[in-house]
């Protein structure tokens, strides 16, 4: 299957998904009269999905790019990303937000980097900083507790 066909299938799939979301959101009734209601934002998102899907479909149909060859590393990276997400979901409650998010981010950045730009200490700092900032935002600024896991403090 060529890239052009894959892009057309993907665009049509998102178009159908956007129409489905818009249709389902139309059944969400507002609680108060003269209120936009809870169904407004899903409809906005659905319209955006539909518009982008139409744009992607037009671009895919008009595409005259030569056939590109995908490397096995693309497939390997995608599979490792799915495994990282699965591990994150499994470990989230036991290890807590901070540790599981750090591990996920660190390994995800490692997967997405290549040998030329692989700077492990910098990846660790980014993963720690991001985990701590997000944790502090939720716990202290918003007041929404996150699982502490083994690092209860």
mmCIF file with all atom_site columns, C-alpha atoms in Angstrom:
data_model
loop_
_atom_site.group_PDB
_atom_site.id
_atom_site.type_symbol
_atom_site.label_atom_id
_atom_site.label_alt_id
_atom_site.label_comp_id
_atom_site.label_asym_id
_atom_site.label_entity_id
_atom_site.label_seq_id
_atom_site.pdbx_PDB_ins_code
_atom_site.Cartn_x
_atom_site.Cartn_y
_atom_site.Cartn_z
_atom_site.occupancy
_atom_site.B_iso_or_equiv
_atom_site.pdbx_formal_charge
_atom_site.auth_seq_id
_atom_site.auth_comp_id
_atom_site.auth_asym_id
_atom_site.auth_atom_id
_atom_site.pdbx_PDB_model_num
ATOM 1   C CA . UNK A 1 1   ? 0.000   0.000  0.000  1.00 0.00 ? 1   UNK A CA 1
ATOM 2   C CA . UNK A 1 2   ? 1.431   3.383  -0.980 1.00 0.00 ? 2   UNK A CA 1
ATOM 3   C CA . UNK A 1 3   ? 1.778   6.369  1.326  1.00 0.00 ? 3   UNK A CA 1
ATOM 4   C CA . UNK A 1 4   ? -0.845  8.207  -0.718 1.00 0.00 ? 4   UNK A CA 1
ATOM 5   C CA . UNK A 1 5   ? -3.428  5.480  -0.134 1.00 0.00 ? 5   UNK A CA 1
ATOM 6   C CA . UNK A 1 6   ? -2.554  5.335  3.581  1.00 0.00 ? 6   UNK A CA 1
ATOM 7   C CA . UNK A 1 7   ? -2.985  9.103  3.889  1.00 0.00 ? 7   UNK A CA 1
ATOM 8   C CA . UNK A 1 8   ? -6.348  8.981  2.114  1.00 0.00 ? 8   UNK A CA 1
ATOM 9   C CA . UNK A 1 9   ? -7.569  6.163  4.375  1.00 0.00 ? 9   UNK A CA 1
ATOM 10  C CA . UNK A 1 10  ? -6.394  8.063  7.462  1.00 0.00 ? 10  UNK A CA 1
ATOM 11  C CA . UNK A 1 11  ? -8.079  11.302 6.333  1.00 0.00 ? 11  UNK A CA 1
ATOM 12  C CA . UNK A 1 12  ? -11.366 9.536  5.574  1.00 0.00 ? 12  UNK A CA 1
ATOM 13  C CA . UNK A 1 13  ? -11.218 7.767  8.954  1.00 0.00 ? 13  UNK A CA 1
ATOM 14  C CA . UNK A 1 14  ? -10.799 11.066 10.783 1.00 0.00 ? 14  UNK A CA 1
ATOM 15  C CA . UNK A 1 15  ? -13.580 12.606 8.708  1.00 0.00 ? 15  UNK A CA 1
ATOM 16  C CA . UNK A 1 16  ? -15.956 9.817  9.728  1.00 0.00 ? 16  UNK A CA 1
ATOM 17  C CA . UNK A 1 17  ? -14.794 10.102 13.356 1.00 0.00 ? 17  UNK A CA 1
ATOM 18  C CA . UNK A 1 18  ? -15.383 13.879 13.360 1.00 0.00 ? 18  UNK A CA 1
ATOM 19  C CA . UNK A 1 19  ? -18.873 13.476 11.940 1.00 0.00 ? 19  UNK A CA 1
ATOM 20  C CA . UNK A 1 20  ? -19.620 10.792 14.540 1.00 0.00 ? 20  UNK A CA 1
ATOM 21  C CA . UNK A 1 21  ? -18.412 13.013 17.410 1.00 0.00 ? 21  UNK A CA 1
ATOM 22  C CA . UNK A 1 22  ? -20.444 15.972 16.131 1.00 0.00 ? 22  UNK A CA 1
ATOM 23  C CA . UNK A 1 23  ? -23.538 13.793 15.815 1.00 0.00 ? 23  UNK A CA 1
ATOM 24  C CA . UNK A 1 24  ? -23.140 12.339 19.307 1.00 0.00 ? 24  UNK A CA 1
ATOM 25  C CA . UNK A 1 25  ? -22.448 15.777 20.839 1.00 0.00 ? 25  UNK A CA 1
ATOM 26  C CA . UNK A 1 26  ? -25.701 17.091 19.366 1.00 0.00 ? 26  UNK A CA 1
ATOM 27  C CA . UNK A 1 27  ? -27.573 14.823 21.799 1.00 0.00 ? 27  UNK A CA 1
ATOM 28  C CA . UNK A 1 28  ? -26.050 16.522 24.856 1.00 0.00 ? 28  UNK A CA 1
ATOM 29  C CA . UNK A 1 29  ? -28.766 18.883 26.045 1.00 0.00 ? 29  UNK A CA 1
ATOM 30  C CA . UNK A 1 30  ? -27.982 22.141 27.869 1.00 0.00 ? 30  UNK A CA 1
ATOM 31  C CA . UNK A 1 31  ? -29.075 22.243 31.489 1.00 0.00 ? 31  UNK A CA 1
ATOM 32  C CA . UNK A 1 32  ? -29.954 25.925 31.532 1.00 0.00 ? 32  UNK A CA 1
ATOM 33  C CA . UNK A 1 33  ? -31.861 27.813 28.863 1.00 0.00 ? 33  UNK A CA 1
ATOM 34  C CA . UNK A 1 34  ? -29.745 30.235 26.817 1.00 0.00 ? 34  UNK A CA 1
ATOM 35  C CA . UNK A 1 35  ? -26.624 28.286 27.744 1.00 0.00 ? 35  UNK A CA 1
ATOM 36  C CA . UNK A 1 36  ? -24.228 26.765 25.239 1.00 0.00 ? 36  UNK A CA 1
ATOM 37  C CA . UNK A 1 37  ? -24.299 23.562 27.247 1.00 0.00 ? 37  UNK A CA 1
ATOM 38  C CA . UNK A 1 38  ? -21.900 20.698 27.620 1.00 0.00 ? 38  UNK A CA 1
ATOM 39  C CA . UNK A 1 39  ? -22.232 19.641 24.004 1.00 0.00 ? 39  UNK A CA 1
ATOM 40  C CA . UNK A 1 40  ? -20.785 22.870 22.609 1.00 0.00 ? 40  UNK A CA 1
ATOM 41  C CA . UNK A 1 41  ? -17.085 22.148 23.105 1.00 0.00 ? 41  UNK A CA 1
ATOM 42  C CA . UNK A 1 42  ? -17.242 18.592 21.690 1.00 0.00 ? 42  UNK A CA 1
ATOM 43  C CA . UNK A 1 43  ? -18.954 20.064 18.632 1.00 0.00 ? 43  UNK A CA 1
ATOM 44  C CA . UNK A 1 44  ? -16.200 22.671 18.253 1.00 0.00 ? 44  UNK A CA 1
ATOM 45  C CA . UNK A 1 45  ? -13.569 19.945 18.469 1.00 0.00 ? 45  UNK A CA 1
ATOM 46  C CA . UNK A 1 46  ? -15.532 17.808 15.992 1.00 0.00 ? 46  UNK A CA 1
ATOM 47  C CA . UNK A 1 47  ? -15.703 20.689 13.504 1.00 0.00 ? 47  UNK A CA 1
ATOM 48  C CA . UNK A 1 48  ? -11.938 21.169 13.852 1.00 0.00 ? 48  UNK A CA 1
ATOM 49  C CA . UNK A 1 49  ? -11.376 17.432 13.266 1.00 0.00 ? 49  UNK A CA 1
ATOM 50  C CA . UNK A 1 50  ? -13.647 17.502 10.215 1.00 0.00 ? 50  UNK A CA 1
ATOM 51  C CA . UNK A 1 51  ? -11.907 20.589 8.774  1.00 0.00 ? 51  UNK A CA 1
ATOM 52  C CA . UNK A 1 52  ? -8.437  19.113 9.274  1.00 0.00 ? 52  UNK A CA 1
ATOM 53  C CA . UNK A 1 53  ? -9.559  15.774 7.843  1.00 0.00 ? 53  UNK A CA 1
ATOM 54  C CA . UNK A 1 54  ? -10.891 17.499 4.723  1.00 0.00 ? 54  UNK A CA 1
ATOM 55  C CA . UNK A 1 55  ? -7.629  19.418 4.386  1.00 0.00 ? 55  UNK A CA 1
ATOM 56  C CA . UNK A 1 56  ? -5.617  16.198 4.834  1.00 0.00 ? 56  UNK A CA 1
ATOM 57  C CA . UNK A 1 57  ? -7.808  14.443 2.263  1.00 0.00 ? 57  UNK A CA 1
ATOM 58  C CA . UNK A 1 58  ? -7.336  17.210 -0.299 1.00 0.00 ? 58  UNK A CA 1
ATOM 59  C CA . UNK A 1 59  ? -3.580  17.248 0.276  1.00 0.00 ? 59  UNK A CA 1
ATOM 60  C CA . UNK A 1 60  ? -3.401  13.454 0.063  1.00 0.00 ? 60  UNK A CA 1
ATOM 61  C CA . UNK A 1 61  ? -5.342  13.340 -3.204 1.00 0.00 ? 61  UNK A CA 1
ATOM 62  C CA . UNK A 1 62  ? -3.196  16.100 -4.751 1.00 0.00 ? 62  UNK A CA 1
ATOM 63  C CA . UNK A 1 63  ? 0.048   14.562 -3.499 1.00 0.00 ? 63  UNK A CA 1
ATOM 64  C CA . UNK A 1 64  ? 2.503   13.583 -6.194 1.00 0.00 ? 64  UNK A CA 1
ATOM 65  C CA . UNK A 1 65  ? 5.409   12.744 -3.917 1.00 0.00 ? 65  UNK A CA 1
ATOM 66  C CA . UNK A 1 66  ? 7.568   9.761  -4.830 1.00 0.00 ? 66  UNK A CA 1
ATOM 67  C CA . UNK A 1 67  ? 7.163   6.611  -2.820 1.00 0.00 ? 67  UNK A CA 1
ATOM 68  C CA . UNK A 1 68  ? 9.216   6.829  0.344  1.00 0.00 ? 68  UNK A CA 1
ATOM 69  C CA . UNK A 1 69  ? 10.775  3.870  2.028  1.00 0.00 ? 69  UNK A CA 1
ATOM 70  C CA . UNK A 1 70  ? 10.119  3.461  5.722  1.00 0.00 ? 70  UNK A CA 1
ATOM 71  C CA . UNK A 1 71  ? 12.825  2.073  7.905  1.00 0.00 ? 71  UNK A CA 1
ATOM 72  C CA . UNK A 1 72  ? 12.319  -0.707 10.395 1.00 0.00 ? 72  UNK A CA 1
ATOM 73  C CA . UNK A 1 73  ? 13.330  1.763  13.118 1.00 0.00 ? 73  UNK A CA 1
ATOM 74  C CA . UNK A 1 74  ? 10.039  3.632  12.571 1.00 0.00 ? 74  UNK A CA 1
ATOM 75  C CA . UNK A 1 75  ? 8.086   0.481  13.339 1.00 0.00 ? 75  UNK A CA 1
ATOM 76  C CA . UNK A 1 76  ? 10.364  -0.355 16.262 1.00 0.00 ? 76  UNK A CA 1
ATOM 77  C CA . UNK A 1 77  ? 9.976   3.177  17.684 1.00 0.00 ? 77  UNK A CA 1
ATOM 78  C CA . UNK A 1 78  ? 6.198   2.986  17.394 1.00 0.00 ? 78  UNK A CA 1
ATOM 79  C CA . UNK A 1 79  ? 6.075   -0.395 19.102 1.00 0.00 ? 79  UNK A CA 1
ATOM 80  C CA . UNK A 1 80  ? 8.385   0.774  21.902 1.00 0.00 ? 80  UNK A CA 1
ATOM 81  C CA . UNK A 1 81  ? 6.192   3.865  22.396 1.00 0.00 ? 81  UNK A CA 1
ATOM 82  C CA . UNK A 1 82  ? 3.093   1.698  22.794 1.00 0.00 ? 82  UNK A CA 1
ATOM 83  C CA . UNK A 1 83  ? 4.980   -0.502 25.286 1.00 0.00 ? 83  UNK A CA 1
ATOM 84  C CA . UNK A 1 84  ? 6.114   2.590  27.236 1.00 0.00 ? 84  UNK A CA 1
ATOM 85  C CA . UNK A 1 85  ? 2.541   3.862  27.459 1.00 0.00 ? 85  UNK A CA 1
ATOM 86  C CA . UNK A 1 86  ? 1.310   0.445  28.602 1.00 0.00 ? 86  UNK A CA 1
ATOM 87  C CA . UNK A 1 87  ? 4.028   0.275  31.260 1.00 0.00 ? 87  UNK A CA 1
ATOM 88  C CA . UNK A 1 88  ? 3.128   3.796  32.409 1.00 0.00 ? 88  UNK A CA 1
ATOM 89  C CA . UNK A 1 89  ? -0.525  2.858  32.815 1.00 0.00 ? 89  UNK A CA 1
ATOM 90  C CA . UNK A 1 90  ? 0.354   -0.322 34.717 1.00 0.00 ? 90  UNK A CA 1
ATOM 91  C CA . UNK A 1 91  ? 2.903   1.326  37.031 1.00 0.00 ? 91  UNK A CA 1
ATOM 92  C CA . UNK A 1 92  ? 1.019   4.600  37.628 1.00 0.00 ? 92  UNK A CA 1
ATOM 93  C CA . UNK A 1 93  ? -0.932  3.564  40.747 1.00 0.00 ? 93  UNK A CA 1
ATOM 94  C CA . UNK A 1 94  ? 1.892   1.547  42.324 1.00 0.00 ? 94  UNK A CA 1
ATOM 95  C CA . UNK A 1 95  ? 4.820   3.891  41.713 1.00 0.00 ? 95  UNK A CA 1
ATOM 96  C CA . UNK A 1 96  ? 2.827   7.108  41.856 1.00 0.00 ? 96  UNK A CA 1
ATOM 97  C CA . UNK A 1 97  ? 2.728   10.053 39.505 1.00 0.00 ? 97  UNK A CA 1
ATOM 98  C CA . UNK A 1 98  ? 6.235   11.423 39.983 1.00 0.00 ? 98  UNK A CA 1
ATOM 99  C CA . UNK A 1 99  ? 8.226   8.226  39.544 1.00 0.00 ? 99  UNK A CA 1
ATOM 100 C CA . UNK A 1 100 ? 6.111   6.675  36.798 1.00 0.00 ? 100 UNK A CA 1
ATOM 101 C CA . UNK A 1 101 ? 5.971   9.940  34.831 1.00 0.00 ? 101 UNK A CA 1
ATOM 102 C CA . UNK A 1 102 ? 9.732   10.408 35.165 1.00 0.00 ? 102 UNK A CA 1
ATOM 103 C CA . UNK A 1 103 ? 10.371  6.874  33.886 1.00 0.00 ? 103 UNK A CA 1
ATOM 104 C CA . UNK A 1 104 ? 7.901   7.244  31.042 1.00 0.00 ? 104 UNK A CA 1
ATOM 105 C CA . UNK A 1 105 ? 9.274   10.595 29.879 1.00 0.00 ? 105 UNK A CA 1
ATOM 106 C CA . UNK A 1 106 ? 12.890  9.482  30.169 1.00 0.00 ? 106 UNK A CA 1
ATOM 107 C CA . UNK A 1 107 ? 12.388  6.329  28.117 1.00 0.00 ? 107 UNK A CA 1
ATOM 108 C CA . UNK A 1 108 ? 10.084  8.046  25.617 1.00 0.00 ? 108 UNK A CA 1
ATOM 109 C CA . UNK A 1 109 ? 12.673  10.760 24.951 1.00 0.00 ? 109 UNK A CA 1
ATOM 110 C CA . UNK A 1 110 ? 15.333  8.062  24.677 1.00 0.00 ? 110 UNK A CA 1
ATOM 111 C CA . UNK A 1 111 ? 13.222  6.188  22.109 1.00 0.00 ? 111 UNK A CA 1
ATOM 112 C CA . UNK A 1 112 ? 12.588  9.321  20.044 1.00 0.00 ? 112 UNK A CA 1
ATOM 113 C CA . UNK A 1 113 ? 16.213  10.446 19.990 1.00 0.00 ? 113 UNK A CA 1
ATOM 114 C CA . UNK A 1 114 ? 18.857  9.144  17.651 1.00 0.00 ? 114 UNK A CA 1
ATOM 115 C CA . UNK A 1 115 ? 22.465  8.276  18.386 1.00 0.00 ? 115 UNK A CA 1
ATOM 116 C CA . UNK A 1 116 ? 23.722  11.726 17.373 1.00 0.00 ? 116 UNK A CA 1
ATOM 117 C CA . UNK A 1 117 ? 21.595  13.710 19.813 1.00 0.00 ? 117 UNK A CA 1
ATOM 118 C CA . UNK A 1 118 ? 21.348  11.211 22.672 1.00 0.00 ? 118 UNK A CA 1
ATOM 119 C CA . UNK A 1 119 ? 22.263  13.136 25.832 1.00 0.00 ? 119 UNK A CA 1
ATOM 120 C CA . UNK A 1 120 ? 21.136  10.960 28.727 1.00 0.00 ? 120 UNK A CA 1
ATOM 121 C CA . UNK A 1 121 ? 21.863  13.438 31.583 1.00 0.00 ? 121 UNK A CA 1
ATOM 122 C CA . UNK A 1 122 ? 19.851  16.134 29.791 1.00 0.00 ? 122 UNK A CA 1
ATOM 123 C CA . UNK A 1 123 ? 16.985  13.671 29.224 1.00 0.00 ? 123 UNK A CA 1
ATOM 124 C CA . UNK A 1 124 ? 16.957  12.857 32.950 1.00 0.00 ? 124 UNK A CA 1
ATOM 125 C CA . UNK A 1 125 ? 16.852  16.556 33.892 1.00 0.00 ? 125 UNK A CA 1
ATOM 126 C CA . UNK A 1 126 ? 14.004  17.218 31.443 1.00 0.00 ? 126 UNK A CA 1
ATOM 127 C CA . UNK A 1 127 ? 12.029  14.222 32.744 1.00 0.00 ? 127 UNK A CA 1
ATOM 128 C CA . UNK A 1 128 ? 12.523  15.214 36.403 1.00 0.00 ? 128 UNK A CA 1
ATOM 129 C CA . UNK A 1 129 ? 11.713  18.891 35.803 1.00 0.00 ? 129 UNK A CA 1
ATOM 130 C CA . UNK A 1 130 ? 8.593   18.119 33.786 1.00 0.00 ? 130 UNK A CA 1
ATOM 131 C CA . UNK A 1 131 ? 7.320   15.585 36.323 1.00 0.00 ? 131 UNK A CA 1
ATOM 132 C CA . UNK A 1 132 ? 7.874   17.937 39.273 1.00 0.00 ? 132 UNK A CA 1
ATOM 133 C CA . UNK A 1 133 ? 6.341   20.967 37.524 1.00 0.00 ? 133 UNK A CA 1
ATOM 134 C CA . UNK A 1 134 ? 3.228   19.045 36.465 1.00 0.00 ? 134 UNK A CA 1
ATOM 135 C CA . UNK A 1 135 ? 2.907   17.466 39.927 1.00 0.00 ? 135 UNK A CA 1
ATOM 136 C CA . UNK A 1 136 ? 3.264   20.838 41.666 1.00 0.00 ? 136 UNK A CA 1
ATOM 137 C CA . UNK A 1 137 ? 0.755   22.421 39.306 1.00 0.00 ? 137 UNK A CA 1
ATOM 138 C CA . UNK A 1 138 ? -1.877  19.798 40.011 1.00 0.00 ? 138 UNK A CA 1
ATOM 139 C CA . UNK A 1 139 ? -1.280  19.337 43.737 1.00 0.00 ? 139 UNK A CA 1
ATOM 140 C CA . UNK A 1 140 ? -0.504  22.888 44.868 1.00 0.00 ? 140 UNK A CA 1
ATOM 141 C CA . UNK A 1 141 ? -1.972  25.222 42.249 1.00 0.00 ? 141 UNK A CA 1
ATOM 142 C CA . UNK A 1 142 ? -5.126  23.302 41.310 1.00 0.00 ? 142 UNK A CA 1
ATOM 143 C CA . UNK A 1 143 ? -5.533  21.337 44.531 1.00 0.00 ? 143 UNK A CA 1
ATOM 144 C CA . UNK A 1 144 ? -6.015  18.004 42.796 1.00 0.00 ? 144 UNK A CA 1
ATOM 145 C CA . UNK A 1 145 ? -4.061  15.209 44.457 1.00 0.00 ? 145 UNK A CA 1
ATOM 146 C CA . UNK A 1 146 ? -2.148  12.761 42.311 1.00 0.00 ? 146 UNK A CA 1
ATOM 147 C CA . UNK A 1 147 ? -1.067  9.249  43.354 1.00 0.00 ? 147 UNK A CA 1
ATOM 148 C CA . UNK A 1 148 ? 2.029   9.450  45.543 1.00 0.00 ? 148 UNK A CA 1
ATOM 149 C CA . UNK A 1 149 ? 3.038   5.796  45.297 1.00 0.00 ? 149 UNK A CA 1
ATOM 150 C CA . UNK A 1 150 ? 6.376   4.898  46.855 1.00 0.00 ? 150 UNK A CA 1
ATOM 151 C CA . UNK A 1 151 ? 7.441   8.555  47.118 1.00 0.00 ? 151 UNK A CA 1
ATOM 152 C CA . UNK A 1 152 ? 4.907   9.685  49.702 1.00 0.00 ? 152 UNK A CA 1
ATOM 153 C CA . UNK A 1 153 ? 5.857   13.021 51.242 1.00 0.00 ? 153 UNK A CA 1
#
